[in-house]
PDB file of C-alpha atoms and ligand atoms in Angstrom:
ATOM      1  CA  MET M1162     112.447 115.246  96.642  1.00  0.00           C
ATOM      2  CA  ARG M1163     110.191 118.290  97.127  1.00  0.00           C
ATOM      3  CA  LYS M1164     110.046 119.948 100.549  1.00  0.00           C
ATOM      4  CA  ILE M1165     107.753 118.184 102.999  1.00  0.00           C
ATOM      5  CA  GLN M1166     104.597 120.227 103.390  1.00  0.00           C
ATOM      6  CA  LYS M1167     101.505 118.011 103.161  1.00  0.00           C
ATOM      7  CA  ILE M1168     101.247 115.248 105.757  1.00  0.00           C
ATOM      8  CA  ASN M1169      98.878 112.311 106.250  1.00  0.00           C
ATOM      9  CA  ILE M1170      98.563 110.797 109.714  1.00  0.00           C
ATOM     10  CA  LEU M1171      97.642 107.083 109.832  1.00  0.00           C
ATOM     11  CA  HIS M1172      96.928 105.554 113.217  1.00  0.00           C
ATOM     12  CA  ASN M1173      95.210 102.816 115.175  1.00  0.00           C
ATOM     13  CA  PHE M1174      92.296 103.622 117.470  1.00  0.00           C
ATOM     14  CA  GLN M1175      93.918 103.017 120.839  1.00  0.00           C
ATOM     15  CA  LYS M1176      93.499 105.875 123.314  1.00  0.00           C
ATOM     16  CA  THR M1177      97.277 106.514 123.555  1.00  0.00           C
ATOM     17  CA  SER M1178      97.573 106.717 119.771  1.00  0.00           C
ATOM     18  CA  GLU M1179      94.643 109.120 119.521  1.00  0.00           C
ATOM     19  CA  ARG M1180      96.254 111.381 122.171  1.00  0.00           C
ATOM     20  CA  VAL M1181      99.560 111.332 120.265  1.00  0.00           C
ATOM     21  CA  VAL M1182      97.765 112.085 116.980  1.00  0.00           C
ATOM     22  CA  ASP M1183      96.085 115.146 118.555  1.00  0.00           C
ATOM     23  CA  GLU M1184      99.408 116.437 119.868  1.00  0.00           C
ATOM     24  CA  LEU M1185     101.175 115.720 116.574  1.00  0.00           C
ATOM     25  CA  ARG M1186      98.503 117.454 114.494  1.00  0.00           C
ATOM     26  CA  GLU M1187      98.528 120.518 116.754  1.00  0.00           C
ATOM     27  CA  LYS M1188     102.321 120.843 116.647  1.00  0.00           C
ATOM     28  CA  LEU M1189     102.508 120.319 112.859  1.00  0.00           C
ATOM     29  CA  LEU M1190      99.812 122.947 112.232  1.00  0.00           C
ATOM     30  CA  ALA M1191     101.608 125.391 114.563  1.00  0.00           C
ATOM     31  CA  LYS M1192     104.683 125.036 112.316  1.00  0.00           C
ATOM     32  CA  GLU M1193     102.532 125.593 109.190  1.00  0.00           C
ATOM     33  CA  PHE M1194     102.544 122.057 107.787  1.00  0.00           C
ATOM     34  CA  ASP M1195      99.309 120.968 106.040  1.00  0.00           C
ATOM     35  CA  VAL M1196      97.747 118.005 107.812  1.00  0.00           C
ATOM     36  CA  SER M1197      95.179 116.259 105.618  1.00  0.00           C
ATOM     37  CA  ALA M1198      91.785 115.553 107.147  1.00  0.00           C
ATOM     38  CA  THR M1199      91.390 112.476 104.910  1.00  0.00           C
ATOM     39  CA  TYR M1200      94.100 110.430 103.183  1.00  0.00           C
ATOM     40  CA  ASP M1201      95.733 112.538 100.452  1.00  0.00           C
ATOM     41  CA  ASN M1202      97.467 110.589  97.659  1.00  0.00           C
ATOM     42  CA  ASP M1203      99.469 113.686  96.856  1.00  0.00           C
ATOM     43  CA  ALA M1204     100.935 114.171 100.366  1.00  0.00           C
ATOM     44  CA  ASP M1205     104.699 114.333 100.976  1.00  0.00           C
ATOM     45  CA  LEU M1206     104.825 112.160 104.093  1.00  0.00           C
ATOM     46  CA  ASN M1207     102.762 109.532 105.929  1.00  0.00           C
ATOM     47  CA  ILE M1208     103.271 109.538 109.694  1.00  0.00           C
ATOM     48  CA  CYS M1209     102.049 106.236 111.187  1.00  0.00           C
ATOM     49  CA  VAL M1210     101.122 106.268 114.887  1.00  0.00           C
ATOM     50  CA  GLY M1211     100.710 102.907 116.660  1.00  0.00           C
ATOM     51  CA  GLY M1212     102.633  99.627 116.500  1.00  0.00           C
ATOM     52  CA  ASP M1213     103.935  97.647 113.529  1.00  0.00           C
ATOM     53  CA  GLY M1214     100.357  96.724 112.631  1.00  0.00           C
ATOM     54  CA  VAL M1215      99.662 100.329 111.606  1.00  0.00           C
ATOM     55  CA  ILE M1216     102.382 100.057 108.969  1.00  0.00           C
ATOM     56  CA  LEU M1217     101.413  96.526 107.870  1.00  0.00           C
ATOM     57  CA  ILE M1218      97.688  97.265 107.624  1.00  0.00           C
ATOM     58  CA  GLY M1219      97.880 101.000 106.839  1.00  0.00           C
ATOM     59  CA  MET M1220     100.323 100.744 103.923  1.00  0.00           C
ATOM     60  CA  ARG M1221      98.243  97.941 102.385  1.00  0.00           C
ATOM     61  CA  GLU M1222      94.983  99.889 102.764  1.00  0.00           C
ATOM     62  CA  VAL M1223      96.453 102.911 100.971  1.00  0.00           C
ATOM     63  CA  GLY M1224      97.914 100.776  98.154  1.00  0.00           C
ATOM     64  CA  PHE M1225     101.643 100.620  99.093  1.00  0.00           C
ATOM     65  CA  PRO M1226     102.219 104.280  98.226  1.00  0.00           C
ATOM     66  CA  GLU M1227     105.467 105.876  97.076  1.00  0.00           C
ATOM     67  CA  ILE M1228     104.943 108.569  99.722  1.00  0.00           C
ATOM     68  CA  PRO M1229     107.634 108.101 102.403  1.00  0.00           C
ATOM     69  CA  PHE M1230     106.509 107.008 105.849  1.00  0.00           C
ATOM     70  CA  ILE M1231     107.853 107.301 109.375  1.00  0.00           C
ATOM     71  CA  GLY M1232     106.403 105.673 112.480  1.00  0.00           C
ATOM     72  CA  ILE M1233     105.743 106.844 116.026  1.00  0.00           C
ATOM     73  CA  ASN M1234     105.407 103.897 118.413  1.00  0.00           C
ATOM     74  CA  THR M1235     102.659 104.049 121.023  1.00  0.00           C
ATOM     75  CA  GLY M1236     103.156 100.686 122.679  1.00  0.00           C
ATOM     76  CA  HIS M1237     103.935  97.151 121.569  1.00  0.00           C
ATOM     77  CA  LEU M1238     107.220  96.314 119.881  1.00  0.00           C
ATOM     78  CA  GLY M1239     107.186  98.938 117.128  1.00  0.00           C
ATOM     79  CA  PHE M1240     110.056  97.585 115.048  1.00  0.00           C
ATOM     80  CA  PHE M1241     109.080  99.656 112.009  1.00  0.00           C
ATOM     81  CA  GLN M1242     108.646 102.726 114.179  1.00  0.00           C
ATOM     82  CA  GLU M1243     111.724 104.869 114.588  1.00  0.00           C
ATOM     83  CA  LEU M1244     110.277 107.388 117.024  1.00  0.00           C
ATOM     84  CA  CYS M1245     108.413 107.532 120.317  1.00  0.00           C
ATOM     85  CA  PRO M1246     105.876 110.238 121.259  1.00  0.00           C
ATOM     86  CA  GLU M1247     108.564 112.279 123.074  1.00  0.00           C
ATOM     87  CA  ASP M1248     110.368 112.706 119.715  1.00  0.00           C
ATOM     88  CA  ILE M1249     107.605 114.744 118.006  1.00  0.00           C
ATOM     89  CA  ASP M1250     109.360 118.151 118.395  1.00  0.00           C
ATOM     90  CA  CYS M1251     112.610 116.656 117.171  1.00  0.00           C
ATOM     91  CA  LEU M1252     110.868 115.117 114.126  1.00  0.00           C
ATOM     92  CA  ILE M1253     109.345 118.481 113.226  1.00  0.00           C
ATOM     93  CA  ASP M1254     112.811 120.119 113.425  1.00  0.00           C
ATOM     94  CA  HIS M1255     114.203 117.447 111.098  1.00  0.00           C
ATOM     95  CA  LEU M1256     111.342 117.991 108.620  1.00  0.00           C
ATOM     96  CA  GLN M1257     111.712 121.786 108.688  1.00  0.00           C
ATOM     97  CA  ASN M1258     115.468 121.543 108.083  1.00  0.00           C
ATOM     98  CA  ASP M1259     115.243 118.785 105.421  1.00  0.00           C
ATOM     99  CA  ASP M1260     117.478 116.787 107.739  1.00  0.00           C
ATOM    100  CA  PHE M1261     116.539 113.171 107.008  1.00  0.00           C
ATOM    101  CA  GLN M1262     117.361 110.240 104.744  1.00  0.00           C
ATOM    102  CA  LEU M1263     115.093 108.070 102.614  1.00  0.00           C
ATOM    103  CA  GLU M1264     115.452 104.268 102.603  1.00  0.00           C
ATOM    104  CA  ARG M1265     113.899 102.055  99.939  1.00  0.00           C
ATOM    105  CA  LEU M1266     112.309  98.937 101.432  1.00  0.00           C
ATOM    106  CA  TYR M1267     111.747  95.831  99.347  1.00  0.00           C
ATOM    107  CA  LEU M1268     108.433  94.004  99.206  1.00  0.00           C
ATOM    108  CA  VAL M1269     107.727  90.381  98.281  1.00  0.00           C
ATOM    109  CA  GLU M1270     105.415  89.783  95.367  1.00  0.00           C
ATOM    110  CA  SER M1271     103.720  86.502  94.592  1.00  0.00           C
ATOM    111  CA  ALA M1272     101.523  84.868  92.000  1.00  0.00           C
ATOM    112  CA  VAL M1273      99.378  82.113  93.462  1.00  0.00           C
ATOM    113  CA  CYS M1274      98.193  80.047  90.501  1.00  0.00           C
ATOM    114  CA  THR M1275      95.189  77.755  90.540  1.00  0.00           C
ATOM    115  CA  GLU M1276      93.892  75.663  87.635  1.00  0.00           C
ATOM    116  CA  ASP M1277      92.149  78.681  86.096  1.00  0.00           C
ATOM    117  CA  LYS M1278      93.807  81.881  87.343  1.00  0.00           C
ATOM    118  CA  CYS M1279      96.808  83.499  89.057  1.00  0.00           C
ATOM    119  CA  ILE M1280      96.209  85.747  92.051  1.00  0.00           C
ATOM    120  CA  PRO M1281      98.754  88.511  92.720  1.00  0.00           C
ATOM    121  CA  LEU M1282      99.769  89.116  96.355  1.00  0.00           C
ATOM    122  CA  THR M1283     102.168  91.588  97.979  1.00  0.00           C
ATOM    123  CA  GLY M1284     103.762  91.267 101.418  1.00  0.00           C
ATOM    124  CA  ILE M1285     105.637  93.833 103.504  1.00  0.00           C
ATOM    125  CA  ASN M1286     106.982  91.385 106.113  1.00  0.00           C
ATOM    126  CA  GLU M1287     106.393  88.015 104.527  1.00  0.00           C
ATOM    127  CA  ILE M1288     104.124  85.532 102.821  1.00  0.00           C
ATOM    128  CA  VAL M1289     103.791  82.218 104.670  1.00  0.00           C
ATOM    129  CA  ILE M1290     102.599  78.944 103.168  1.00  0.00           C
ATOM    130  CA  LYS M1291     101.166  76.556 105.755  1.00  0.00           C
ATOM    131  CA  GLY M1292      99.033  73.453 105.974  1.00  0.00           C
ATOM    132  CA  ILE M1293      95.351  73.852 106.767  1.00  0.00           C
ATOM    133  CA  ASP M1294      94.378  72.244 110.111  1.00  0.00           C
ATOM    134  CA  SER M1295      98.069  71.931 111.093  1.00  0.00           C
ATOM    135  CA  LYS M1296      98.650  69.204 108.467  1.00  0.00           C
ATOM    136  CA  VAL M1297     102.165  68.549 107.127  1.00  0.00           C
ATOM    137  CA  ILE M1298     102.580  69.995 103.640  1.00  0.00           C
ATOM    138  CA  HIS M1299     104.769  68.639 100.871  1.00  0.00           C
ATOM    139  CA  LEU M1300     106.226  71.119  98.396  1.00  0.00           C
ATOM    140  CA  ASN M1301     108.714  70.879  95.565  1.00  0.00           C
ATOM    141  CA  ILE M1302     110.919  73.965  95.672  1.00  0.00           C
ATOM    142  CA  ASN M1303     112.508  75.501  92.566  1.00  0.00           C
ATOM    143  CA  ILE M1304     114.848  78.485  92.665  1.00  0.00           C
ATOM    144  CA  GLY M1305     115.493  80.143  89.322  1.00  0.00           C
ATOM    145  CA  ASP M1306     115.772  77.281  86.837  1.00  0.00           C
ATOM    146  CA  GLU M1307     116.950  74.751  89.428  1.00  0.00           C
ATOM    147  CA  THR M1308     114.939  72.254  91.407  1.00  0.00           C
ATOM    148  CA  LEU M1309     116.322  72.712  94.916  1.00  0.00           C
ATOM    149  CA  GLU M1310     114.507  70.209  97.111  1.00  0.00           C
ATOM    150  CA  SER M1311     111.317  68.476  98.139  1.00  0.00           C
ATOM    151  CA  TYR M1312     110.169  69.924 101.422  1.00  0.00           C
ATOM    152  CA  SER M1313     107.883  68.401 104.042  1.00  0.00           C
ATOM    153  CA  GLY M1314     106.969  70.165 107.248  1.00  0.00           C
ATOM    154  CA  ASP M1315     104.762  72.877 108.766  1.00  0.00           C
ATOM    155  CA  GLY M1316     105.357  75.415 106.017  1.00  0.00           C
ATOM    156  CA  ILE M1317     107.639  77.953 104.395  1.00  0.00           C
ATOM    157  CA  ILE M1318     108.152  81.642 105.160  1.00  0.00           C
ATOM    158  CA  ILE M1319     109.176  83.895 102.288  1.00  0.00           C
ATOM    159  CA  SER M1320     110.377  86.994 104.053  1.00  0.00           C
ATOM    160  CA  THR M1321     111.469  90.459 102.972  1.00  0.00           C
ATOM    161  CA  PRO M1322     114.475  92.067 104.660  1.00  0.00           C
ATOM    162  CA  MET M1323     112.079  94.183 106.795  1.00  0.00           C
ATOM    163  CA  GLY M1324     110.211  91.027 107.763  1.00  0.00           C
ATOM    164  CA  SER M1325     113.426  89.224 108.682  1.00  0.00           C
ATOM    165  CA  THR M1326     113.032  90.418 112.293  1.00  0.00           C
ATOM    166  CA  ALA M1327     109.429  89.182 112.507  1.00  0.00           C
ATOM    167  CA  TYR M1328     108.123  85.609 112.024  1.00  0.00           C
ATOM    168  CA  ASN M1329     111.299  84.731 110.100  1.00  0.00           C
ATOM    169  CA  MET M1330     113.456  85.487 113.142  1.00  0.00           C
ATOM    170  CA  SER M1331     111.310  83.346 115.451  1.00  0.00           C
ATOM    171  CA  ALA M1332     111.692  80.487 112.960  1.00  0.00           C
ATOM    172  CA  GLY M1333     115.500  80.725 113.108  1.00  0.00           C
ATOM    173  CA  GLY M1334     116.036  82.835 109.955  1.00  0.00           C
ATOM    174  CA  SER M1335     118.758  85.467 109.625  1.00  0.00           C
ATOM    175  CA  LEU M1336     118.398  89.192 110.151  1.00  0.00           C
ATOM    176  CA  VAL M1337     118.822  91.024 106.846  1.00  0.00           C
ATOM    177  CA  TYR M1338     119.672  94.713 106.430  1.00  0.00           C
ATOM    178  CA  PRO M1339     116.444  96.340 105.199  1.00  0.00           C
ATOM    179  CA  THR M1340     117.791  97.976 102.050  1.00  0.00           C
ATOM    180  CA  LEU M1341     119.125  94.713 100.520  1.00  0.00           C
ATOM    181  CA  GLY M1342     117.072  93.530  97.544  1.00  0.00           C
ATOM    182  CA  VAL M1343     116.742  89.866  98.527  1.00  0.00           C
ATOM    183  CA  LEU M1344     114.165  87.374  99.787  1.00  0.00           C
ATOM    184  CA  GLN M1345     114.710  84.834 102.522  1.00  0.00           C
ATOM    185  CA  MET M1346     113.108  81.404 102.462  1.00  0.00           C
ATOM    186  CA  THR M1347     112.835  79.860 105.932  1.00  0.00           C
ATOM    187  CA  ALA M1348     111.364  76.442 106.610  1.00  0.00           C
ATOM    188  CA  LEU M1349     108.994  75.908 109.529  1.00  0.00           C
ATOM    189  CA  ALA M1350     109.817  72.676 111.343  1.00  0.00           C
ATOM    190  CA  PRO M1351     111.183  70.781 108.312  1.00  0.00           C
ATOM    191  CA  ILE M1352     110.962  67.005 108.694  1.00  0.00           C
ATOM    192  CA  ASN M1353     114.277  65.238 108.346  1.00  0.00           C
ATOM    193  CA  SER M1354     114.071  61.452 108.423  1.00  0.00           C
ATOM    194  CA  ARG M1355     114.752  58.462 106.159  1.00  0.00           C
ATOM    195  CA  VAL M1356     111.517  59.335 104.397  1.00  0.00           C
ATOM    196  CA  TYR M1357     111.777  63.111 104.028  1.00  0.00           C
ATOM    197  CA  ARG M1358     114.881  65.298 103.810  1.00  0.00           C
ATOM    198  CA  SER M1359     115.159  69.056 103.305  1.00  0.00           C
ATOM    199  CA  LEU M1360     117.351  72.009 104.269  1.00  0.00           C
ATOM    200  CA  THR M1361     117.017  73.225 107.828  1.00  0.00           C
ATOM    201  CA  ASN M1362     118.882  76.477 107.149  1.00  0.00           C
ATOM    202  CA  SER M1363     117.206  79.480 105.630  1.00  0.00           C
ATOM    203  CA  VAL M1364     118.167  80.458 102.095  1.00  0.00           C
ATOM    204  CA  ILE M1365     118.762  83.996 100.795  1.00  0.00           C
ATOM    205  CA  VAL M1366     117.668  84.494  97.191  1.00  0.00           C
ATOM    206  CA  PRO M1367     118.764  87.482  95.040  1.00  0.00           C
ATOM    207  CA  PHE M1368     116.337  89.969  93.485  1.00  0.00           C
ATOM    208  CA  ASN M1369     116.520  88.536  89.974  1.00  0.00           C
ATOM    209  CA  MET M1370     115.520  84.984  90.929  1.00  0.00           C
ATOM    210  CA  THR M1371     112.101  83.517  91.482  1.00  0.00           C
ATOM    211  CA  ILE M1372     111.224  81.003  94.185  1.00  0.00           C
ATOM    212  CA  GLU M1373     108.597  78.541  93.046  1.00  0.00           C
ATOM    213  CA  LEU M1374     106.684  76.213  95.371  1.00  0.00           C
ATOM    214  CA  VAL M1375     104.789  73.390  93.737  1.00  0.00           C
ATOM    215  CA  PRO M1376     102.435  71.511  96.080  1.00  0.00           C
ATOM    216  CA  GLU M1377     102.180  67.765  95.746  1.00  0.00           C
ATOM    217  CA  TYR M1378      98.807  66.858  94.242  1.00  0.00           C
ATOM    218  CA  ARG M1379      97.425  65.757  97.633  1.00  0.00           C
ATOM    219  CA  ASP M1380      98.095  69.247  99.111  1.00  0.00           C
ATOM    220  CA  GLU M1381      96.385  71.303  96.423  1.00  0.00           C
ATOM    221  CA  ASN M1382      93.418  72.034  98.678  1.00  0.00           C
ATOM    222  CA  SER M1383      95.116  72.000 102.034  1.00  0.00           C
ATOM    223  CA  ILE M1384      97.285  75.084 101.743  1.00  0.00           C
ATOM    224  CA  LEU M1385      96.883  78.250 103.720  1.00  0.00           C
ATOM    225  CA  ILE M1386      98.544  81.504 102.694  1.00  0.00           C
ATOM    226  CA  VAL M1387      99.287  84.132 105.337  1.00  0.00           C
ATOM    227  CA  VAL M1388     100.258  87.596 104.082  1.00  0.00           C
ATOM    228  CA  ASP M1389     101.590  89.845 106.875  1.00  0.00           C
ATOM    229  CA  GLY M1390      99.369  88.008 109.350  1.00  0.00           C
ATOM    230  CA  VAL M1391      96.253  87.923 107.143  1.00  0.00           C
ATOM    231  CA  GLN M1392      95.042  84.434 106.249  1.00  0.00           C
ATOM    232  CA  LEU M1393      93.888  83.484 102.723  1.00  0.00           C
ATOM    233  CA  ALA M1394      92.923  80.144 101.164  1.00  0.00           C
ATOM    234  CA  TYR M1395      92.458  79.174  97.506  1.00  0.00           C
ATOM    235  CA  ARG M1396      91.348  75.884  96.003  1.00  0.00           C
ATOM    236  CA  ASP M1397      93.326  73.803  93.492  1.00  0.00           C
ATOM    237  CA  ILE M1398      96.662  75.604  93.819  1.00  0.00           C
ATOM    238  CA  THR M1399      99.051  74.405  91.123  1.00  0.00           C
ATOM    239  CA  ASN M1400     102.075  76.570  92.018  1.00  0.00           C
ATOM    240  CA  LEU M1401     103.152  79.683  93.901  1.00  0.00           C
ATOM    241  CA  LYS M1402     105.881  82.019  92.659  1.00  0.00           C
ATOM    242  CA  PHE M1403     107.675  84.658  94.713  1.00  0.00           C
ATOM    243  CA  TRP M1404     110.058  87.427  93.713  1.00  0.00           C
ATOM    244  CA  VAL M1405     111.345  90.794  94.945  1.00  0.00           C
ATOM    245  CA  SER M1406     108.793  93.384  93.892  1.00  0.00           C
ATOM    246  CA  GLU M1407     109.766  96.239  91.558  1.00  0.00           C
ATOM    247  CA  HIS M1408     107.600  98.403  93.754  1.00  0.00           C
ATOM    248  CA  LYS M1409     109.163  99.567  97.032  1.00  0.00           C
ATOM    249  CA  LEU M1410     108.121 101.401 100.159  1.00  0.00           C
ATOM    250  CA  THR M1411     110.115 104.458 101.173  1.00  0.00           C
ATOM    251  CA  ARG M1412     110.912 105.018 104.807  1.00  0.00           C
ATOM    252  CA  LEU M1413     111.971 108.433 106.031  1.00  0.00           C
ATOM    253  CA  THR M1414     114.575 108.155 108.751  1.00  0.00           C
ATOM    254  CA  THR M1415     116.168 110.795 110.955  1.00  0.00           C
ATOM    255  CA  GLN M1416     118.930 108.489 112.210  1.00  0.00           C
ATOM    256  CA  GLU M1417     121.568 106.816 110.070  1.00  0.00           C
ATOM    257  CA  HIS M1418     121.972 103.058 110.572  1.00  0.00           C
ATOM    258  CA  HIS M1419     118.888 102.944 112.780  1.00  0.00           C
ATOM    259  CA  PHE M1420     118.550  99.205 112.013  1.00  0.00           C
ATOM    260  CA  TRP M1421     121.375  98.147 114.335  1.00  0.00           C
ATOM    261  CA  SER M1422     120.308 100.287 117.301  1.00  0.00           C
ATOM    262  CA  ASN M1423     116.744  99.059 116.739  1.00  0.00           C
ATOM    263  CA  ILE M1424     117.943  95.429 116.959  1.00  0.00           C
ATOM    264  CA  LYS M1425     119.745  96.208 120.216  1.00  0.00           C
ATOM    265  CA  THR M1426     116.877  98.070 121.866  1.00  0.00           C
ATOM    266  CA  LYS M1427     114.038  95.817 120.670  1.00  0.00           C
ATOM    267  CA  PHE M1428     115.638  92.367 120.959  1.00  0.00           C
ATOM    268  CA  LEU M1429     118.696  92.379 123.270  1.00  0.00           C
TER     269      LEU M1429
HETATM  270  P1  NAP N1255     100.810  90.784 115.536  1.00  0.00           P
HETATM  271  O1  NAP N1255     100.337  90.437 116.889  1.00  0.00           O
HETATM  272  O2  NAP N1255     100.306  91.987 114.823  1.00  0.00           O
HETATM  273  O3  NAP N1255     102.428  90.867 115.537  1.00  0.00           O
HETATM  274  C1  NAP N1255     103.197  89.985 116.283  1.00  0.00           C
HETATM  275  C2  NAP N1255     104.441  90.716 116.749  1.00  0.00           C
HETATM  276  O4  NAP N1255     105.334  90.914 115.639  1.00  0.00           O
HETATM  277  C3  NAP N1255     104.145  92.115 117.313  1.00  0.00           C
HETATM  278  O5  NAP N1255     104.887  92.309 118.487  1.00  0.00           O
HETATM  279  C4  NAP N1255     104.606  93.043 116.186  1.00  0.00           C
HETATM  280  O6  NAP N1255     104.991  94.342 116.640  1.00  0.00           O
HETATM  281  C5  NAP N1255     105.802  92.265 115.681  1.00  0.00           C
HETATM  282  N1  NAP N1255     106.260  92.626 114.331  1.00  0.00           N
HETATM  283  C6  NAP N1255     105.527  92.889 113.223  1.00  0.00           C
HETATM  284  N2  NAP N1255     106.326  93.179 112.189  1.00  0.00           N
HETATM  285  C7  NAP N1255     107.602  93.115 112.662  1.00  0.00           C
HETATM  286  C8  NAP N1255     108.873  93.302 112.073  1.00  0.00           C
HETATM  287  N3  NAP N1255     109.014  93.610 110.779  1.00  0.00           N
HETATM  288  N4  NAP N1255     109.970  93.114 112.850  1.00  0.00           N
HETATM  289  C9  NAP N1255     109.864  92.781 114.151  1.00  0.00           C
HETATM  290  N5  NAP N1255     108.681  92.588 114.765  1.00  0.00           N
HETATM  291  C10 NAP N1255     107.562  92.738 114.028  1.00  0.00           C
HETATM  292  O7  NAP N1255     100.626  89.470 114.647  1.00  0.00           O
HETATM  293  P2  NAP N1255      99.825  89.150 113.314  1.00  0.00           P
HETATM  294  O8  NAP N1255      98.771  90.174 113.045  1.00  0.00           O
HETATM  295  O9  NAP N1255      99.458  87.717 113.380  1.00  0.00           O
HETATM  296  O10 NAP N1255     100.932  89.277 112.156  1.00  0.00           O
HETATM  297  C11 NAP N1255     101.730  90.405 111.985  1.00  0.00           C
HETATM  298  C12 NAP N1255     103.161  89.946 111.904  1.00  0.00           C
HETATM  299  O11 NAP N1255     103.467  89.201 113.073  1.00  0.00           O
HETATM  300  C13 NAP N1255     103.414  88.994 110.744  1.00  0.00           C
HETATM  301  O12 NAP N1255     103.768  89.698 109.574  1.00  0.00           O
HETATM  302  C14 NAP N1255     104.508  88.097 111.261  1.00  0.00           C
HETATM  303  O13 NAP N1255     105.785  88.503 110.832  1.00  0.00           O
HETATM  304  C15 NAP N1255     104.484  88.255 112.763  1.00  0.00           C
HETATM  305  N6  NAP N1255     104.196  86.929 113.353  1.00  0.00           N
HETATM  306  C16 NAP N1255     105.163  86.380 114.127  1.00  0.00           C
HETATM  307  C17 NAP N1255     104.995  85.097 114.628  1.00  0.00           C
HETATM  308  C18 NAP N1255     106.102  84.526 115.453  1.00  0.00           C
HETATM  309  O14 NAP N1255     107.092  85.239 115.685  1.00  0.00           O
HETATM  310  N7  NAP N1255     106.002  83.286 115.878  1.00  0.00           N
HETATM  311  C19 NAP N1255     103.828  84.372 114.377  1.00  0.00           C
HETATM  312  C20 NAP N1255     102.849  84.963 113.587  1.00  0.00           C
HETATM  313  C21 NAP N1255     103.042  86.261 113.069  1.00  0.00           C
HETATM  314  P3  NAP N1255     103.929  95.355 117.333  1.00  0.00           P
HETATM  315  O15 NAP N1255     103.836  94.859 118.752  1.00  0.00           O
HETATM  316  O16 NAP N1255     104.566  96.717 117.248  1.00  0.00           O
HETATM  317  O17 NAP N1255     102.640  95.265 116.556  1.00  0.00           O
END
């Protein structure tokens, strides 16, 4: 990787974030880094100031770039964010001394097919399939070439490793180390009765297998898709396929094995 010189700063518009951005910009310029006034596709690093939303929304808005990112948390949970505002000087030292690692983070890709087209979607945390108006949905689930089960319940979360600590975790899914190339399928309130039966555990699927959800005919127009918290709806869905994307995000980290300390400080 070339030496880090050109830097983009992405941020939310909360007062604290704007103060941190001013301080960050000033300190970077004092150490002779180039800080772009507008987003530069040719930059060497994206520094994201805010909460997790800045990563989820910001990375999508700039087209899931290959440029590495690091986050500075200015409130909220900040699971993606490794640093707090007090760490700015330390970050600059790490950048000047090339003292950092790069982690590749897997994304989930999906094709949502209707009777006449397939719509591509990409998720950083997850893609959730739910019933419109809180209706139970009925899905046939295929993994690879196998039919796994018929599911009935509130919905299904297809989570990336990075998203495993988000909605997936609240739904009882496992925490997955972020650099593993897998997807996790976690059911939301699966119905188990004499009429309907499906797995209550989450399932981890390797990178070379596709998860396919096929709605029962009566659900074709009652499905909601939520990508990293953003709601979408399409008519006449015939099937939805999910796989680990070839494209990855790159996170710059100044601490080895930050995942485990992050779990301890953010959740325990
Ligand atoms: P949001 O209010 O932006 O986020 C909800 C909470 O999830 C925030 O505290 C956020 O952190 C945290 N978060 C986001 N990504 C995370 C990750 N990878 N690991 C751990 N925590 C994470 O909610 P939204 O706009 O509806 O959706 C954004 C994300 O929230 C979704 O991708 C989904 O994973 C999660 N979500 C969770 C639930 C649930 O747990 N029941 C329900 C809906 C959505 P910050 O405070 O730093 O922003």
